[in-house]
Amino acid sequence: MTDLDERIASVLRERAEGDIDTDRLLSRSRARGRRRQVRRRAATGMALALVGVLGFAAVTAPGLPGLPGRLPWMAATPAIVNAVPPRAGGVPGAAQQPELVGTDPQVLHLGLDTSQARYLSWTVDRSQVESIQFSFEGEQPITVQVARSAQLINQTEIEGFSPRPVQDQLSFNGEIWQQSEPVESLIKNWQPAPGLYARAAMRGGDRRTLARAVYAIRWDEARRCGGPLGLTAQPAGARVVSCSVDAATFPASLTVALAVARDGPSMWVRLEYATQLASSRSESNRTVGGRPAYLYPDGTKLELLGLPKAHLIADFGWPALGFTEADATKLLAGARVSKDLTRPETWE
């Protein structure tokens, strides 16, 4: 029995032989109830204030004795989503079949241990060299190039690094060479497997980071270079000759570029995504595969419309002489774009 119940019973006993003043009884009960409610609110307010103090202490002084370093609702923020090229099912990695490296511009024959490092970009170009750029948290970016011959590696430059004279090329003995011009850099040439040649380069940083980078490469897997973009149809006599993906600021932005060529000139297909990109243009003056499209006024670029926060454009103008609007239409009609560009697990 509560204190309020006892008081009501006492009043009832006092009035047992006479009339009960129900108005007085109800008034007193309500008054006591209000006082009790006020006390409860005050206690609750003090508890919340204490929680606030403890929460502040947990954030500003995680090492205080007896206090948790972080309250339950202050859990660590979710990890940043990293761009990862999807696996190329059934395709062997570089270490398994080195002769395949650089032969298919839409396939990377190497991967990265994403529990250690983050992809920044990847490329397969006409030089038949495959490359990825990545970084460890807080460290300078590292570029790793791989080819099926030492000559292919040595004749390929690294952006931002001084080219080396042909007679002074590095051997593939695994030693780290230091370059001072144009900036302090580290370069390592080595053979991950027989018939496979690789080079790792880093501007700034230290030797330990470069050595760590070597062990972050996965030579036993293959991945699709185009990521969320694939071309399922090409103009007659044409083929994809290069692929590059820039994911340095992913998931805020992403750029995929595929070059299609016949003998010499190329037509480019670019997928450009950005969270801050204005909405896709609404007016159309063409139709591609039953979908609205827009031919730019200069008559050299065709864009497939309807992609949120993204542009998919086929550029068949200079220097891509020899390609036409019909070629661009065929390319875009067969383009496969993943529905969610910010979720690499959907790029399969």
PDB file of C-alpha atoms in Angstrom, residues 141-308:
ATOM      1  CA  PRO A 141      49.436   7.584 -52.161  1.00  0.00           C
ATOM      2  CA  ILE A 142      51.306   4.645 -53.687  1.00  0.00           C
ATOM      3  CA  THR A 143      51.138   3.683 -57.368  1.00  0.00           C
ATOM      4  CA  VAL A 144      51.730   0.062 -58.354  1.00  0.00           C
ATOM      5  CA  GLN A 145      52.153  -0.885 -62.018  1.00  0.00           C
ATOM      6  CA  VAL A 146      52.324  -4.421 -63.377  1.00  0.00           C
ATOM      7  CA  ALA A 147      53.110  -5.866 -66.815  1.00  0.00           C
ATOM      8  CA  ARG A 148      54.216  -9.099 -68.415  1.00  0.00           C
ATOM      9  CA  SER A 149      57.657  -7.735 -69.364  1.00  0.00           C
ATOM     10  CA  ALA A 150      60.312  -5.478 -67.869  1.00  0.00           C
ATOM     11  CA  GLN A 151      60.364  -3.405 -71.060  1.00  0.00           C
ATOM     12  CA  LEU A 152      56.677  -2.517 -70.773  1.00  0.00           C
ATOM     13  CA  ILE A 153      57.211  -1.267 -67.224  1.00  0.00           C
ATOM     14  CA  ASN A 154      60.392   0.689 -67.972  1.00  0.00           C
ATOM     15  CA  GLN A 155      58.924   2.495 -70.962  1.00  0.00           C
ATOM     16  CA  THR A 156      55.822   3.571 -69.026  1.00  0.00           C
ATOM     17  CA  GLU A 157      56.060   6.801 -67.081  1.00  0.00           C
ATOM     18  CA  ILE A 158      54.457   7.480 -63.702  1.00  0.00           C
ATOM     19  CA  GLU A 159      52.506  10.707 -63.505  1.00  0.00           C
ATOM     20  CA  GLY A 160      54.390  13.258 -61.402  1.00  0.00           C
ATOM     21  CA  PHE A 161      57.706  11.393 -61.591  1.00  0.00           C
ATOM     22  CA  SER A 162      60.688  12.245 -63.774  1.00  0.00           C
ATOM     23  CA  PRO A 163      61.182   9.765 -66.654  1.00  0.00           C
ATOM     24  CA  ARG A 164      64.405   7.770 -66.453  1.00  0.00           C
ATOM     25  CA  PRO A 165      66.791   7.475 -69.417  1.00  0.00           C
ATOM     26  CA  VAL A 166      66.488   4.168 -71.262  1.00  0.00           C
ATOM     27  CA  GLN A 167      70.127   3.291 -70.483  1.00  0.00           C
ATOM     28  CA  ASP A 168      69.555   3.896 -66.776  1.00  0.00           C
ATOM     29  CA  GLN A 169      66.453   1.794 -66.128  1.00  0.00           C
ATOM     30  CA  LEU A 170      66.085   0.099 -62.770  1.00  0.00           C
ATOM     31  CA  SER A 171      66.608  -3.619 -62.413  1.00  0.00           C
ATOM     32  CA  PHE A 172      63.879  -5.779 -60.874  1.00  0.00           C
ATOM     33  CA  ASN A 173      65.913  -6.910 -57.886  1.00  0.00           C
ATOM     34  CA  GLY A 174      63.497  -5.564 -55.250  1.00  0.00           C
ATOM     35  CA  GLU A 175      65.748  -2.762 -54.023  1.00  0.00           C
ATOM     36  CA  ILE A 176      64.203   0.631 -53.188  1.00  0.00           C
ATOM     37  CA  TRP A 177      65.651   3.504 -55.183  1.00  0.00           C
ATOM     38  CA  GLN A 178      65.375   7.129 -54.045  1.00  0.00           C
ATOM     39  CA  GLN A 179      64.665   9.927 -56.531  1.00  0.00           C
ATOM     40  CA  SER A 180      65.113  13.565 -55.587  1.00  0.00           C
ATOM     41  CA  GLU A 181      63.735  15.317 -58.679  1.00  0.00           C
ATOM     42  CA  PRO A 182      61.206  16.822 -59.143  1.00  0.00           C
ATOM     43  CA  VAL A 183      60.286  15.809 -55.587  1.00  0.00           C
ATOM     44  CA  GLU A 184      61.630  13.324 -53.080  1.00  0.00           C
ATOM     45  CA  SER A 185      60.294   9.939 -54.188  1.00  0.00           C
ATOM     46  CA  LEU A 186      60.797   6.234 -53.634  1.00  0.00           C
ATOM     47  CA  ILE A 187      60.644   3.573 -56.382  1.00  0.00           C
ATOM     48  CA  LYS A 188      60.861  -0.200 -56.162  1.00  0.00           C
ATOM     49  CA  ASN A 189      60.988  -2.660 -59.081  1.00  0.00           C
ATOM     50  CA  TRP A 190      60.500  -6.361 -58.407  1.00  0.00           C
ATOM     51  CA  GLN A 191      59.100  -9.629 -59.739  1.00  0.00           C
ATOM     52  CA  PRO A 192      56.082 -10.872 -57.744  1.00  0.00           C
ATOM     53  CA  ALA A 193      56.109 -14.141 -59.736  1.00  0.00           C
ATOM     54  CA  PRO A 194      57.973 -15.630 -62.701  1.00  0.00           C
ATOM     55  CA  GLY A 195      57.061 -13.753 -65.871  1.00  0.00           C
ATOM     56  CA  LEU A 196      55.507 -10.884 -63.899  1.00  0.00           C
ATOM     57  CA  TYR A 197      57.100  -7.445 -63.453  1.00  0.00           C
ATOM     58  CA  ALA A 198      55.979  -4.748 -61.049  1.00  0.00           C
ATOM     59  CA  ARG A 199      56.910  -1.263 -59.931  1.00  0.00           C
ATOM     60  CA  ALA A 200      55.788   0.637 -56.821  1.00  0.00           C
ATOM     61  CA  ALA A 201      56.319   4.384 -56.482  1.00  0.00           C
ATOM     62  CA  MET A 202      55.552   6.897 -53.773  1.00  0.00           C
ATOM     63  CA  ARG A 203      56.178  10.619 -53.502  1.00  0.00           C
ATOM     64  CA  GLY A 204      57.493  11.400 -50.049  1.00  0.00           C
ATOM     65  CA  GLY A 205      56.789   8.910 -47.281  1.00  0.00           C
ATOM     66  CA  ASP A 206      59.308   6.385 -46.037  1.00  0.00           C
ATOM     67  CA  ARG A 207      60.722   3.002 -47.012  1.00  0.00           C
ATOM     68  CA  ARG A 208      58.638   1.124 -44.461  1.00  0.00           C
ATOM     69  CA  THR A 209      55.418   2.374 -46.042  1.00  0.00           C
ATOM     70  CA  LEU A 210      56.562   1.359 -49.521  1.00  0.00           C
ATOM     71  CA  ALA A 211      57.587  -2.076 -48.236  1.00  0.00           C
ATOM     72  CA  ARG A 212      54.186  -2.443 -46.590  1.00  0.00           C
ATOM     73  CA  ALA A 213      52.492  -1.548 -49.881  1.00  0.00           C
ATOM     74  CA  VAL A 214      54.108  -4.512 -51.615  1.00  0.00           C
ATOM     75  CA  TYR A 215      52.421  -6.921 -49.205  1.00  0.00           C
ATOM     76  CA  ALA A 216      49.010  -5.238 -49.614  1.00  0.00           C
ATOM     77  CA  ILE A 217      48.776  -6.296 -53.278  1.00  0.00           C
ATOM     78  CA  ARG A 218      46.734  -9.392 -54.119  1.00  0.00           C
ATOM     79  CA  TRP A 219      48.173 -11.170 -57.188  1.00  0.00           C
ATOM     80  CA  ASP A 220      45.759 -14.095 -57.147  1.00  0.00           C
ATOM     81  CA  GLU A 221      42.570 -12.244 -58.104  1.00  0.00           C
ATOM     82  CA  ALA A 222      41.085 -10.394 -61.088  1.00  0.00           C
ATOM     83  CA  ARG A 223      38.625  -7.493 -61.114  1.00  0.00           C
ATOM     84  CA  ARG A 224      36.519  -5.623 -63.644  1.00  0.00           C
ATOM     85  CA  CYS A 225      38.093  -2.267 -64.391  1.00  0.00           C
ATOM     86  CA  GLY A 226      34.918  -0.376 -65.296  1.00  0.00           C
ATOM     87  CA  GLY A 227      33.397  -0.690 -61.834  1.00  0.00           C
ATOM     88  CA  PRO A 228      29.763   0.430 -62.146  1.00  0.00           C
ATOM     89  CA  LEU A 229      30.002   0.947 -65.922  1.00  0.00           C
ATOM     90  CA  GLY A 230      30.118  -1.712 -68.586  1.00  0.00           C
ATOM     91  CA  LEU A 231      29.776  -1.551 -72.364  1.00  0.00           C
ATOM     92  CA  THR A 232      27.940  -4.516 -73.835  1.00  0.00           C
ATOM     93  CA  ALA A 233      27.927  -3.332 -77.472  1.00  0.00           C
ATOM     94  CA  GLN A 234      30.534  -1.560 -79.616  1.00  0.00           C
ATOM     95  CA  PRO A 235      30.365  -0.045 -83.102  1.00  0.00           C
ATOM     96  CA  ALA A 236      31.465  -2.273 -85.962  1.00  0.00           C
ATOM     97  CA  GLY A 237      35.224  -2.877 -85.921  1.00  0.00           C
ATOM     98  CA  ALA A 238      35.700  -1.056 -82.604  1.00  0.00           C
ATOM     99  CA  ARG A 239      36.796  -2.301 -79.186  1.00  0.00           C
ATOM    100  CA  VAL A 240      37.564  -0.957 -75.721  1.00  0.00           C
ATOM    101  CA  VAL A 241      41.261  -0.002 -75.620  1.00  0.00           C
ATOM    102  CA  SER A 242      41.629   1.615 -72.189  1.00  0.00           C
ATOM    103  CA  CYS A 243      39.858   1.997 -68.881  1.00  0.00           C
ATOM    104  CA  SER A 244      40.426   4.305 -65.929  1.00  0.00           C
ATOM    105  CA  VAL A 245      38.546   4.994 -62.702  1.00  0.00           C
ATOM    106  CA  ASP A 246      39.134   7.926 -60.344  1.00  0.00           C
ATOM    107  CA  ALA A 247      37.755   7.167 -56.877  1.00  0.00           C
ATOM    108  CA  ALA A 248      40.010   9.407 -54.791  1.00  0.00           C
ATOM    109  CA  THR A 249      37.052  11.264 -53.248  1.00  0.00           C
ATOM    110  CA  PHE A 250      34.557   8.397 -53.273  1.00  0.00           C
ATOM    111  CA  PRO A 251      31.706   8.278 -52.244  1.00  0.00           C
ATOM    112  CA  ALA A 252      31.423  12.036 -52.821  1.00  0.00           C
ATOM    113  CA  SER A 253      32.413  11.612 -56.470  1.00  0.00           C
ATOM    114  CA  LEU A 254      33.453   8.993 -58.998  1.00  0.00           C
ATOM    115  CA  THR A 255      34.633   9.112 -62.618  1.00  0.00           C
ATOM    116  CA  VAL A 256      34.846   6.164 -65.019  1.00  0.00           C
ATOM    117  CA  ALA A 257      36.355   6.628 -68.491  1.00  0.00           C
ATOM    118  CA  LEU A 258      36.414   3.990 -71.231  1.00  0.00           C
ATOM    119  CA  ALA A 259      38.068   4.579 -74.614  1.00  0.00           C
ATOM    120  CA  VAL A 260      36.746   2.795 -77.698  1.00  0.00           C
ATOM    121  CA  ALA A 261      38.826   2.734 -80.879  1.00  0.00           C
ATOM    122  CA  ARG A 262      39.051   1.158 -84.303  1.00  0.00           C
ATOM    123  CA  ASP A 263      42.586   1.649 -85.584  1.00  0.00           C
ATOM    124  CA  GLY A 264      43.720   4.935 -84.123  1.00  0.00           C
ATOM    125  CA  PRO A 265      41.270   7.641 -82.983  1.00  0.00           C
ATOM    126  CA  SER A 266      39.220   6.998 -79.862  1.00  0.00           C
ATOM    127  CA  MET A 267      35.701   7.710 -78.742  1.00  0.00           C
ATOM    128  CA  TRP A 268      35.356   8.239 -75.000  1.00  0.00           C
ATOM    129  CA  VAL A 269      32.499   7.140 -72.779  1.00  0.00           C
ATOM    130  CA  ARG A 270      32.534   8.846 -69.380  1.00  0.00           C
ATOM    131  CA  LEU A 271      30.408   8.279 -66.322  1.00  0.00           C
ATOM    132  CA  GLU A 272      30.712  11.190 -63.913  1.00  0.00           C
ATOM    133  CA  TYR A 273      28.992  11.037 -60.524  1.00  0.00           C
ATOM    134  CA  ALA A 274      29.023  13.626 -57.720  1.00  0.00           C
ATOM    135  CA  THR A 275      26.748  14.190 -54.754  1.00  0.00           C
ATOM    136  CA  GLN A 276      26.861  17.933 -55.458  1.00  0.00           C
ATOM    137  CA  LEU A 277      26.123  17.527 -59.149  1.00  0.00           C
ATOM    138  CA  ALA A 278      23.058  19.380 -60.358  1.00  0.00           C
ATOM    139  CA  SER A 279      20.097  17.252 -61.352  1.00  0.00           C
ATOM    140  CA  SER A 280      20.345  15.595 -64.726  1.00  0.00           C
ATOM    141  CA  ARG A 281      19.187  17.776 -67.592  1.00  0.00           C
ATOM    142  CA  SER A 282      15.514  17.316 -68.348  1.00  0.00           C
ATOM    143  CA  GLU A 283      15.181  18.300 -71.999  1.00  0.00           C
ATOM    144  CA  SER A 284      15.979  15.683 -74.614  1.00  0.00           C
ATOM    145  CA  ASN A 285      16.366  15.850 -78.379  1.00  0.00           C
ATOM    146  CA  ARG A 286      17.261  12.234 -79.063  1.00  0.00           C
ATOM    147  CA  THR A 287      16.232   8.708 -78.011  1.00  0.00           C
ATOM    148  CA  VAL A 288      18.708   5.952 -77.143  1.00  0.00           C
ATOM    149  CA  GLY A 289      17.340   2.452 -76.629  1.00  0.00           C
ATOM    150  CA  GLY A 290      13.920   3.913 -75.834  1.00  0.00           C
ATOM    151  CA  ARG A 291      15.379   6.314 -73.256  1.00  0.00           C
ATOM    152  CA  PRO A 292      15.721  10.104 -73.521  1.00  0.00           C
ATOM    153  CA  ALA A 293      19.102  11.451 -74.611  1.00  0.00           C
ATOM    154  CA  TYR A 294      20.613  14.800 -75.482  1.00  0.00           C
ATOM    155  CA  LEU A 295      22.902  15.679 -78.391  1.00  0.00           C
ATOM    156  CA  TYR A 296      25.035  18.687 -77.485  1.00  0.00           C
ATOM    157  CA  PRO A 297      24.909  21.752 -79.775  1.00  0.00           C
ATOM    158  CA  ASP A 298      28.410  21.128 -81.143  1.00  0.00           C
ATOM    159  CA  GLY A 299      27.196  17.759 -82.425  1.00  0.00           C
ATOM    160  CA  THR A 300      30.108  15.786 -80.920  1.00  0.00           C
ATOM    161  CA  LYS A 301      28.713  14.575 -77.572  1.00  0.00           C
ATOM    162  CA  LEU A 302      25.671  12.448 -76.780  1.00  0.00           C
ATOM    163  CA  GLU A 303      24.384  12.081 -73.206  1.00  0.00           C
ATOM    164  CA  LEU A 304      22.040   9.422 -71.873  1.00  0.00           C
ATOM    165  CA  LEU A 305      19.604  11.115 -69.479  1.00  0.00           C
ATOM    166  CA  GLY A 306      17.855   9.973 -66.322  1.00  0.00           C
ATOM    167  CA  LEU A 307      20.823   9.074 -64.097  1.00  0.00           C
ATOM    168  CA  PRO A 308      20.525  10.761 -60.660  1.00  0.00           C
TER     169      PRO A 308
END
